Tab-separated table of N, CA and C in Angstrom:
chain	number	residue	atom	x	y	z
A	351	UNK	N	-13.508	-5.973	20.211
A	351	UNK	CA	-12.936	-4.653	20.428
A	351	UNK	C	-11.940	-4.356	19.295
A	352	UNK	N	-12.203	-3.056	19.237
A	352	UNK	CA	-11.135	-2.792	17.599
A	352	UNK	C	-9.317	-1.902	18.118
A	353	UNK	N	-8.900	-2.474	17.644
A	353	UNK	CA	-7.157	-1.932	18.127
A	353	UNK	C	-6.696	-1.311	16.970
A	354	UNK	N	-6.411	0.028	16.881
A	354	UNK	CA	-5.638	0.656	15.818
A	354	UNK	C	-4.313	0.004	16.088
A	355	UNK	N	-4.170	0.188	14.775
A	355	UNK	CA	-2.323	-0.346	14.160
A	355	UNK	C	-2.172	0.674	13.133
A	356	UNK	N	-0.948	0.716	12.987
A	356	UNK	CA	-0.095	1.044	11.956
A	356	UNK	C	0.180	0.460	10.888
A	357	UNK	N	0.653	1.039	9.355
A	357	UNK	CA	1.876	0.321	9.210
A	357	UNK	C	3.428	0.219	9.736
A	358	UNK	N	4.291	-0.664	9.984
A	358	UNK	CA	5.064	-0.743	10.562
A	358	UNK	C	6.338	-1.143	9.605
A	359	UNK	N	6.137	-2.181	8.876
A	359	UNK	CA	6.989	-2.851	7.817
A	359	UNK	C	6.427	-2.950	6.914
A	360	UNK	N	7.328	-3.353	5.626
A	360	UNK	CA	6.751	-3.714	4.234
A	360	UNK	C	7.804	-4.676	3.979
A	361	UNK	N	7.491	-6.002	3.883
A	361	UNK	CA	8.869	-6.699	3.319
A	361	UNK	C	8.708	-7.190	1.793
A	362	UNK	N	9.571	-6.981	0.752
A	362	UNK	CA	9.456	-7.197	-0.299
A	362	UNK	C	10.560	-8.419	-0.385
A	363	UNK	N	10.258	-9.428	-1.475
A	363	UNK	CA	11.228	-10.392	-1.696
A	363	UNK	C	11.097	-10.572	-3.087
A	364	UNK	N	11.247	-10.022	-3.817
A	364	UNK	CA	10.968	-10.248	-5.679
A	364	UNK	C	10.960	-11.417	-5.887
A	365	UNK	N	11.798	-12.677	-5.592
A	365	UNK	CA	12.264	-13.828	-5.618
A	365	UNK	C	11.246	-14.824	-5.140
A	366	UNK	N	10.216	-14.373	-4.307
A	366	UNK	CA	9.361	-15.033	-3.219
A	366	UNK	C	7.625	-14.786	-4.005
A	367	UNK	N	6.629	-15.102	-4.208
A	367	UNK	CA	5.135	-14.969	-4.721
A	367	UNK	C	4.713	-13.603	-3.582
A	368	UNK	N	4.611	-14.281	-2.296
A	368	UNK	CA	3.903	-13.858	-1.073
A	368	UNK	C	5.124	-12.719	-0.770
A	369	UNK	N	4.593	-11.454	-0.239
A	369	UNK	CA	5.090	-10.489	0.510
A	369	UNK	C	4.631	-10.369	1.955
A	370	UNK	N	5.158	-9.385	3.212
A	370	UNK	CA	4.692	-9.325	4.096
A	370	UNK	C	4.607	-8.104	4.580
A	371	UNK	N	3.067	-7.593	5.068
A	371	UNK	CA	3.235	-6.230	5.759
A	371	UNK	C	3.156	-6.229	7.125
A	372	UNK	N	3.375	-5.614	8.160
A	372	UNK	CA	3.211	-6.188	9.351
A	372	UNK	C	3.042	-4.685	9.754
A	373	UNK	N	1.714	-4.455	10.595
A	373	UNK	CA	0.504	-3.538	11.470
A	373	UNK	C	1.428	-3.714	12.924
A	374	UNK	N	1.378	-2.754	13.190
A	374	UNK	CA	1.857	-2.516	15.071
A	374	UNK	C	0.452	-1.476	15.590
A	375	UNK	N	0.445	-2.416	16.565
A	375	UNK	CA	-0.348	-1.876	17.612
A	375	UNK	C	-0.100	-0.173	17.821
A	376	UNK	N	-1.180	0.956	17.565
A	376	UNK	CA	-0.409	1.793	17.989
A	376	UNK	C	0.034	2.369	19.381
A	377	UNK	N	-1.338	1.450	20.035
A	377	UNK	CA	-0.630	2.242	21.512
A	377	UNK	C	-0.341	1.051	22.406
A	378	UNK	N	0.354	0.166	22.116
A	378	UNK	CA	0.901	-1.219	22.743
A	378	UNK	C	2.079	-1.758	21.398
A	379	UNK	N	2.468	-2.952	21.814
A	379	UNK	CA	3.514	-4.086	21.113
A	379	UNK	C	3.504	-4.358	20.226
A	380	UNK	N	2.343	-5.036	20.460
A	380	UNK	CA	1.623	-6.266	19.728
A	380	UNK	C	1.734	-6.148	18.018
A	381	UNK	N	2.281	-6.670	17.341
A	381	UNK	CA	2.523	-7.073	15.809
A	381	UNK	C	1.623	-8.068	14.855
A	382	UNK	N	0.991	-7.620	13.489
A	382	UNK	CA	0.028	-8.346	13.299
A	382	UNK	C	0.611	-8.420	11.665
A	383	UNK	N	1.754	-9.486	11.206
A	383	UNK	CA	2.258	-9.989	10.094
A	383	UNK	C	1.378	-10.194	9.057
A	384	UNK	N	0.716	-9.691	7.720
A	384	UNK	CA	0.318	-10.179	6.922
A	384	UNK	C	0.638	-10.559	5.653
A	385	UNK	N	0.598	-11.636	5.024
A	385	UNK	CA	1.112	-12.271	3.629
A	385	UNK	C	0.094	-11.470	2.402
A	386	UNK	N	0.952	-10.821	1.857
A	386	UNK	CA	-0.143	-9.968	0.641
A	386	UNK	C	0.842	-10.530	-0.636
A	387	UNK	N	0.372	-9.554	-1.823
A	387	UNK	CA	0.882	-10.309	-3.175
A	387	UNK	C	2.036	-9.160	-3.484
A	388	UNK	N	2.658	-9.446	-4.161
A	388	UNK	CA	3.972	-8.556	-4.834
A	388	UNK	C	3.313	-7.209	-4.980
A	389	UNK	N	2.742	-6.794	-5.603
A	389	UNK	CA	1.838	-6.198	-6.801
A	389	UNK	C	1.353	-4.943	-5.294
A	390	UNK	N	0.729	-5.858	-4.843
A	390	UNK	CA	-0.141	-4.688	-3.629
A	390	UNK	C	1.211	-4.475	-2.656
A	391	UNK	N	2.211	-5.295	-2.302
A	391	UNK	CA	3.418	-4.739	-1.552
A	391	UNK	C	3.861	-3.477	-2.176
A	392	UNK	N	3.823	-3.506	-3.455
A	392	UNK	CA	4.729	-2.620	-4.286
A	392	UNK	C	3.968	-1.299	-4.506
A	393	UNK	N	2.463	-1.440	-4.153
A	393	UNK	CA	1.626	-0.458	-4.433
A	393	UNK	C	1.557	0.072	-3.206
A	394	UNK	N	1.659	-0.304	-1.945
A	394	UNK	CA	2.077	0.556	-0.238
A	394	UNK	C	3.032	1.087	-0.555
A	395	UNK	N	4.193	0.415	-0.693
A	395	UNK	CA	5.475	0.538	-0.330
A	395	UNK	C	5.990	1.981	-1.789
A	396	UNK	N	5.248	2.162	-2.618
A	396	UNK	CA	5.574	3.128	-3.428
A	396	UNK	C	4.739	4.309	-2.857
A	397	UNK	N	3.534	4.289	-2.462
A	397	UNK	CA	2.810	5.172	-1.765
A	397	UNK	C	3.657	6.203	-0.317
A	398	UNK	N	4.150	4.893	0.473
A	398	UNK	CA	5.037	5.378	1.729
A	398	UNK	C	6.002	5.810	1.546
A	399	UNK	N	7.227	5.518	0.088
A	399	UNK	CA	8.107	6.260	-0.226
A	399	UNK	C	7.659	7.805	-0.940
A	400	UNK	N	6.478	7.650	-1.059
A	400	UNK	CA	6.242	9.124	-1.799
A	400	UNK	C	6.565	9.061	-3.535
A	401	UNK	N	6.654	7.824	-3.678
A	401	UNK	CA	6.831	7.868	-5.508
A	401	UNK	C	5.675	8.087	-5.929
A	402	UNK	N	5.462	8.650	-6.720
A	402	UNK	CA	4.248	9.249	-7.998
A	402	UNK	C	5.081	8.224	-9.221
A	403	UNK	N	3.655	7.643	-9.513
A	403	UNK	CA	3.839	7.084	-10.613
A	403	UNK	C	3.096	7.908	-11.853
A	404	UNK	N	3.609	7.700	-13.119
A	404	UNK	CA	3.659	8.770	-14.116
A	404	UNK	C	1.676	8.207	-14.583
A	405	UNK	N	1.225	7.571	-14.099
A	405	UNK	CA	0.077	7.030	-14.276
A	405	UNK	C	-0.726	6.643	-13.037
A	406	UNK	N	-2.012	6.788	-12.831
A	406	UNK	CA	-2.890	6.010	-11.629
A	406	UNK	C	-2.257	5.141	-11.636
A	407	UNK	N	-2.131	3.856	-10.900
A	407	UNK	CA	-2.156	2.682	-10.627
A	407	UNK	C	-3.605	2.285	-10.121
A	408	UNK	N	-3.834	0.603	-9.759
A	408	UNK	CA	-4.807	0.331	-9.705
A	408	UNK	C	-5.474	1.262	-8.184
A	409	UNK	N	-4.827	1.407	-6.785
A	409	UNK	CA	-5.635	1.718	-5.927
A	409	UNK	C	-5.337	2.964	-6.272
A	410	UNK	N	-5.124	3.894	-7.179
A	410	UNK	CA	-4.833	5.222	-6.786
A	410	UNK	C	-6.408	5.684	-7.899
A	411	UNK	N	-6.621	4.251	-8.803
A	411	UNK	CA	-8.034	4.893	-9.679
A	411	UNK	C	-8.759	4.405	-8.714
A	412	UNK	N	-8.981	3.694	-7.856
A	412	UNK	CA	-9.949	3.397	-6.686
A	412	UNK	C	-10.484	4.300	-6.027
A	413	UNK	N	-9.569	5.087	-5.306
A	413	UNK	CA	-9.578	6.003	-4.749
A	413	UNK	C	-10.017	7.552	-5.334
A	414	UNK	N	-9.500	7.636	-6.770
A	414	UNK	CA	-10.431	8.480	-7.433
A	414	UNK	C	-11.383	8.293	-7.685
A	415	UNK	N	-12.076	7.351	-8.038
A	415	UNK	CA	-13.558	6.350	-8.174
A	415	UNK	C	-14.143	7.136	-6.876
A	416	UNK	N	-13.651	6.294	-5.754
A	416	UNK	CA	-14.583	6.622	-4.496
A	416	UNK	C	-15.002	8.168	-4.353
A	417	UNK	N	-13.372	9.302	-4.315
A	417	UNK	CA	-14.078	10.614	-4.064
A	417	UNK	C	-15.034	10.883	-5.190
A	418	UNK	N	-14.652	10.912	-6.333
A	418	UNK	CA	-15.701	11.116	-7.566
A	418	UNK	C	-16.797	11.215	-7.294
A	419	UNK	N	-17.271	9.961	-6.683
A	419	UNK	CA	-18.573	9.308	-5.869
A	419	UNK	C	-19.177	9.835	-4.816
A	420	UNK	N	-18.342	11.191	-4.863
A	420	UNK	CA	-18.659	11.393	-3.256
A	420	UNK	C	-18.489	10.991	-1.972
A	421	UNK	N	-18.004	10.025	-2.180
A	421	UNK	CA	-17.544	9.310	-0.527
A	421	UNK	C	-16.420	9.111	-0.215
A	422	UNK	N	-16.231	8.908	1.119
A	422	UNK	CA	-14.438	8.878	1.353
A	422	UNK	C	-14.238	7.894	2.337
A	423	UNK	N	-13.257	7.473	2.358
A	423	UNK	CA	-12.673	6.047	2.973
A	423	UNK	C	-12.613	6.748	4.652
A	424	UNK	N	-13.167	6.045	5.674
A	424	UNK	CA	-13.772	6.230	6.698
A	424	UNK	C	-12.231	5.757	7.581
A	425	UNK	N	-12.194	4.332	7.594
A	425	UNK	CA	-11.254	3.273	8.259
A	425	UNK	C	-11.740	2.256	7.368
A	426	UNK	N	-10.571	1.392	7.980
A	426	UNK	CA	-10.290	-0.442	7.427
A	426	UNK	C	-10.534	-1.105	8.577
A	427	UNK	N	-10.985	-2.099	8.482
A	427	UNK	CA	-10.920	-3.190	9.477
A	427	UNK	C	-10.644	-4.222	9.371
A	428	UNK	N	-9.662	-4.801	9.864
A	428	UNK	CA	-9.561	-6.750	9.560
A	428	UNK	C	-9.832	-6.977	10.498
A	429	UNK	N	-10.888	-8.075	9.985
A	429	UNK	CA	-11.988	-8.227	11.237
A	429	UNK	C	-11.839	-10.005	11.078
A	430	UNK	N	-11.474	-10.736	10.444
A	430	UNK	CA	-11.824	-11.925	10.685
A	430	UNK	C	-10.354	-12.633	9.930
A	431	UNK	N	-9.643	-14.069	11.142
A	431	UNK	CA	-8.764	-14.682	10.756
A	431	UNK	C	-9.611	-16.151	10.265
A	432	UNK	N	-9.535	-16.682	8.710
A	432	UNK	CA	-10.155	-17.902	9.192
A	432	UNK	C	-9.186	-18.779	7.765
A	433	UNK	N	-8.776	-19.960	8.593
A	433	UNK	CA	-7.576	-20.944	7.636
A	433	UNK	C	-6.592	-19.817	7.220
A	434	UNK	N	-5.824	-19.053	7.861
A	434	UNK	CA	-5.008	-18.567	7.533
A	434	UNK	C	-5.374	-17.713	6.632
A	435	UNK	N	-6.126	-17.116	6.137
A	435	UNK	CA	-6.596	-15.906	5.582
A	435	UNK	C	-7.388	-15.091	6.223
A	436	UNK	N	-7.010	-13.581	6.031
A	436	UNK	CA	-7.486	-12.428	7.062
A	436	UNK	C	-8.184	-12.417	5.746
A	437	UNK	N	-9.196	-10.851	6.850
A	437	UNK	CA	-10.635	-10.699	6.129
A	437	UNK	C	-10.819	-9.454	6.492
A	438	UNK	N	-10.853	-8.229	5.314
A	438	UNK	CA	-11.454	-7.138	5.764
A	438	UNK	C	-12.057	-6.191	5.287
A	439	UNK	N	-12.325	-5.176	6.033
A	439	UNK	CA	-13.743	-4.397	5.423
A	439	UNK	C	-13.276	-2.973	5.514
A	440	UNK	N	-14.024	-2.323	3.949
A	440	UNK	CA	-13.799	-0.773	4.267
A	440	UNK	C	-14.796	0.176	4.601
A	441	UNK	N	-14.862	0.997	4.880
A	441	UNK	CA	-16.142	1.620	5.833
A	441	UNK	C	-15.353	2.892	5.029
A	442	UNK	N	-17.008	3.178	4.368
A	442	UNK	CA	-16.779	4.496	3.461
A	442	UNK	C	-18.110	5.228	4.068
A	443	UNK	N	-17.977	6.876	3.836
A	443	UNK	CA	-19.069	7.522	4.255
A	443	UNK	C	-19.411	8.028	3.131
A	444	UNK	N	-20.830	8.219	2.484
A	444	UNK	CA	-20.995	9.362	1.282
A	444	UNK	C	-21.054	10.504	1.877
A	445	UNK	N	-21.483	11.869	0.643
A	445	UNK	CA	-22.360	12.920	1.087
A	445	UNK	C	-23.208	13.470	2.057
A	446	UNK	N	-24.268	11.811	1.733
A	446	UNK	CA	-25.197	11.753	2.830
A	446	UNK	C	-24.847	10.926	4.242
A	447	UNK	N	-23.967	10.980	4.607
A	447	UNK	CA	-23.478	10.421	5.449
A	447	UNK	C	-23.798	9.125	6.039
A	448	UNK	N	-23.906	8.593	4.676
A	448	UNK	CA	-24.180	6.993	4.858
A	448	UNK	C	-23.140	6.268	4.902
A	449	UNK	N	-23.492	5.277	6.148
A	449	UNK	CA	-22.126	4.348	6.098
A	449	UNK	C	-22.585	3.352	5.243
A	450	UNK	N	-21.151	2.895	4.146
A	450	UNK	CA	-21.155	1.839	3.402
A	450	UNK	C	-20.168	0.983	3.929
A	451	UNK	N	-20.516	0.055	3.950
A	451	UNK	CA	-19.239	-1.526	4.069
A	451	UNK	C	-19.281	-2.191	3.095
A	452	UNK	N	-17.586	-2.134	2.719
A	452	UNK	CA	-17.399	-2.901	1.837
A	452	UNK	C	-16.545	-4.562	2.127
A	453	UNK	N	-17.164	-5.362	1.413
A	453	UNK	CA	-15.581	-6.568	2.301
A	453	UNK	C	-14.554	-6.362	0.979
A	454	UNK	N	-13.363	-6.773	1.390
A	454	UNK	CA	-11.957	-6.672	0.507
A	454	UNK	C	-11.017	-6.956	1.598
A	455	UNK	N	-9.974	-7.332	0.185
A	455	UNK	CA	-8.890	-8.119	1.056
A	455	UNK	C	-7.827	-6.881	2.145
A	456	UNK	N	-7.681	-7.190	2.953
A	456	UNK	CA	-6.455	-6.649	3.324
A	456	UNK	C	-5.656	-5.239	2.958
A	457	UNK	N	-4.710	-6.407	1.973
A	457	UNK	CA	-3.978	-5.656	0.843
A	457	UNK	C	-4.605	-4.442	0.694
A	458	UNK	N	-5.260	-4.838	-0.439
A	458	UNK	CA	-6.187	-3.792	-1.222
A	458	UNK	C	-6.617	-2.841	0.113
A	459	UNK	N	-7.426	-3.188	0.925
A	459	UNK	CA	-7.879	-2.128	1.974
A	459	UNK	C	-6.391	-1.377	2.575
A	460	UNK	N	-5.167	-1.654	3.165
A	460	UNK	CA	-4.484	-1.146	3.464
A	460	UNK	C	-3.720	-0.164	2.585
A	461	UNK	N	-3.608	-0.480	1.415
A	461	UNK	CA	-3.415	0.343	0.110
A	461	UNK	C	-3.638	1.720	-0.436
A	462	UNK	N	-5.329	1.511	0.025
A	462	UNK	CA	-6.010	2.550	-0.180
A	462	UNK	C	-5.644	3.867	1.223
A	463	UNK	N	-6.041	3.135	2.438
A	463	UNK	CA	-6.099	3.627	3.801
A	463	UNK	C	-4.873	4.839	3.619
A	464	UNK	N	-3.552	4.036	2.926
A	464	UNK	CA	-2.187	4.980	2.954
A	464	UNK	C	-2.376	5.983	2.295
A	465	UNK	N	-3.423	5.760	1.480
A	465	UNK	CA	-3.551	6.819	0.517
A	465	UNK	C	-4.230	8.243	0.758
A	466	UNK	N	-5.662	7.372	1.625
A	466	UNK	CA	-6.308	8.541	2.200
A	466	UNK	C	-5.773	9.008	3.433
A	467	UNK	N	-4.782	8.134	3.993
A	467	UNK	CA	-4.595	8.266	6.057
A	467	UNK	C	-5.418	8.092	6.525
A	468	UNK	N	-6.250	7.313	5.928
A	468	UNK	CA	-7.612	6.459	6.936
A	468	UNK	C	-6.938	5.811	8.027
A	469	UNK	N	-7.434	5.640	9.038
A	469	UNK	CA	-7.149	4.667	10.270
A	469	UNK	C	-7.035	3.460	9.753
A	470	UNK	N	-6.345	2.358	10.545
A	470	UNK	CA	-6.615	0.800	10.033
A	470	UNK	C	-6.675	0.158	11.838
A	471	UNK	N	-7.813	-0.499	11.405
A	471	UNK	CA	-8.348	-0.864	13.112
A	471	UNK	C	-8.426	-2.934	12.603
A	472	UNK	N	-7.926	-3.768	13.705
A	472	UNK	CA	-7.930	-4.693	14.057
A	472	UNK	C	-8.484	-5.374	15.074
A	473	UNK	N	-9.704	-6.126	14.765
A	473	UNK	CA	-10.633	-6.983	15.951
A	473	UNK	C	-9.352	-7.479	17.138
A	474	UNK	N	-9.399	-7.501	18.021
A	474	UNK	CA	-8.694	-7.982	18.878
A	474	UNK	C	-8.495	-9.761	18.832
A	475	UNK	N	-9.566	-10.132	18.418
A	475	UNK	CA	-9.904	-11.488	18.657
A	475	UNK	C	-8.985	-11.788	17.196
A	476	UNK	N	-8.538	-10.814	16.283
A	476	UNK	CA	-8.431	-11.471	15.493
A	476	UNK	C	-6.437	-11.228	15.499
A	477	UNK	N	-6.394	-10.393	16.352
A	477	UNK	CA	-4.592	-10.372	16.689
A	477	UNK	C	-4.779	-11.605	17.403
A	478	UNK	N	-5.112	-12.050	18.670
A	478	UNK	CA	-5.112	-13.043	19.400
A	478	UNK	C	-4.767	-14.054	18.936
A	479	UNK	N	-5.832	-14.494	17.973
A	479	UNK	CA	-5.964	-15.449	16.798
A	479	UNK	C	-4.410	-15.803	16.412
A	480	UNK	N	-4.186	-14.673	15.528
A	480	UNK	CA	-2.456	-14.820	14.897
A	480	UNK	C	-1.611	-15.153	15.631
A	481	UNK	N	-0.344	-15.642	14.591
A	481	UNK	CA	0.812	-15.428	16.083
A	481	UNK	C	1.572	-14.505	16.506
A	482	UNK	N	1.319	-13.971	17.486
A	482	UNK	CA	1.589	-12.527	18.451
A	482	UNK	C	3.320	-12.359	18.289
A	483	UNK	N	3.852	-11.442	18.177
A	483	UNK	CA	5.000	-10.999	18.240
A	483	UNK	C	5.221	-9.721	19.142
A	484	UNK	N	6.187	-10.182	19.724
A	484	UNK	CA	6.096	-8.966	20.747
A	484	UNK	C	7.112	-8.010	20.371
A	485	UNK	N	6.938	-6.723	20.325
A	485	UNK	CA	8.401	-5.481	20.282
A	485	UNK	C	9.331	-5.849	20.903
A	486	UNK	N	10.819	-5.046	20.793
A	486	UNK	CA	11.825	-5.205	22.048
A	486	UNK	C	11.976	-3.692	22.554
């Protein structure tokens, strides 16, 4: 079963390799922490502040790529936890209203999603999986 989330947080640590974004359930608690790279933290987290950078960046030529192409970012899904690495997929529609799936990391998929306001949906099995944090 698929659970929309949010973004909720962006934690940046310049000092640290690994960053963390963390998805909230949108219509429940439930918190779903993920470890992404500097680079893609900095590429949400400039998106959600509303900075325009004086140039594309990498997901913002992605995203021109895709409409170009005709197709548009549908939803994200992280669909699979396995050894501590999530796994997920983007679901694009063309013209012809073909669904495409793509796999990609996370990051990168959540990146884009902010960009278009695509949905971002989470297997249940795969919050379960993680370790659950509850709201207060």
């Amino acid at each position: 079963m698929l659970i929309e989330m949010e973004l909720n947080k962006i934690i940046i640590d310049e000092k640290r390799h690994d960053q963390i974004i963390v998805l909230k359930e949108k219509k429940g608690s439930r918190l779903l922490p993920i470890v992404i790279g500097l680079l893609e933290a900095s590429s949400i987290k400039m998106k959600v502040s509303g900075i325009q950078p004086p140039r594309p960046l990498t997901h913002d030529l992605l995203k021109s790529i895709i409409e170009n192409l005709g197709a548009k970012i549908e939803k994200v899904v992280v669909d699979k936890l396995e050894h501590n690495t999530f796994y997920a997929k983007l679901y694009l529609k063309n013209e012809t209203k073909d669904s495409i799936v793509i796999d990609a990391r996370p990051s990168d998929s959540i990146a884009l999603a902010v960009r278009v306001k695509a949905p971002i949906f989470v297997e249940d099995t795969v919050i379960r999986q993680s370790e659950i944090l509850k709201t207060k």
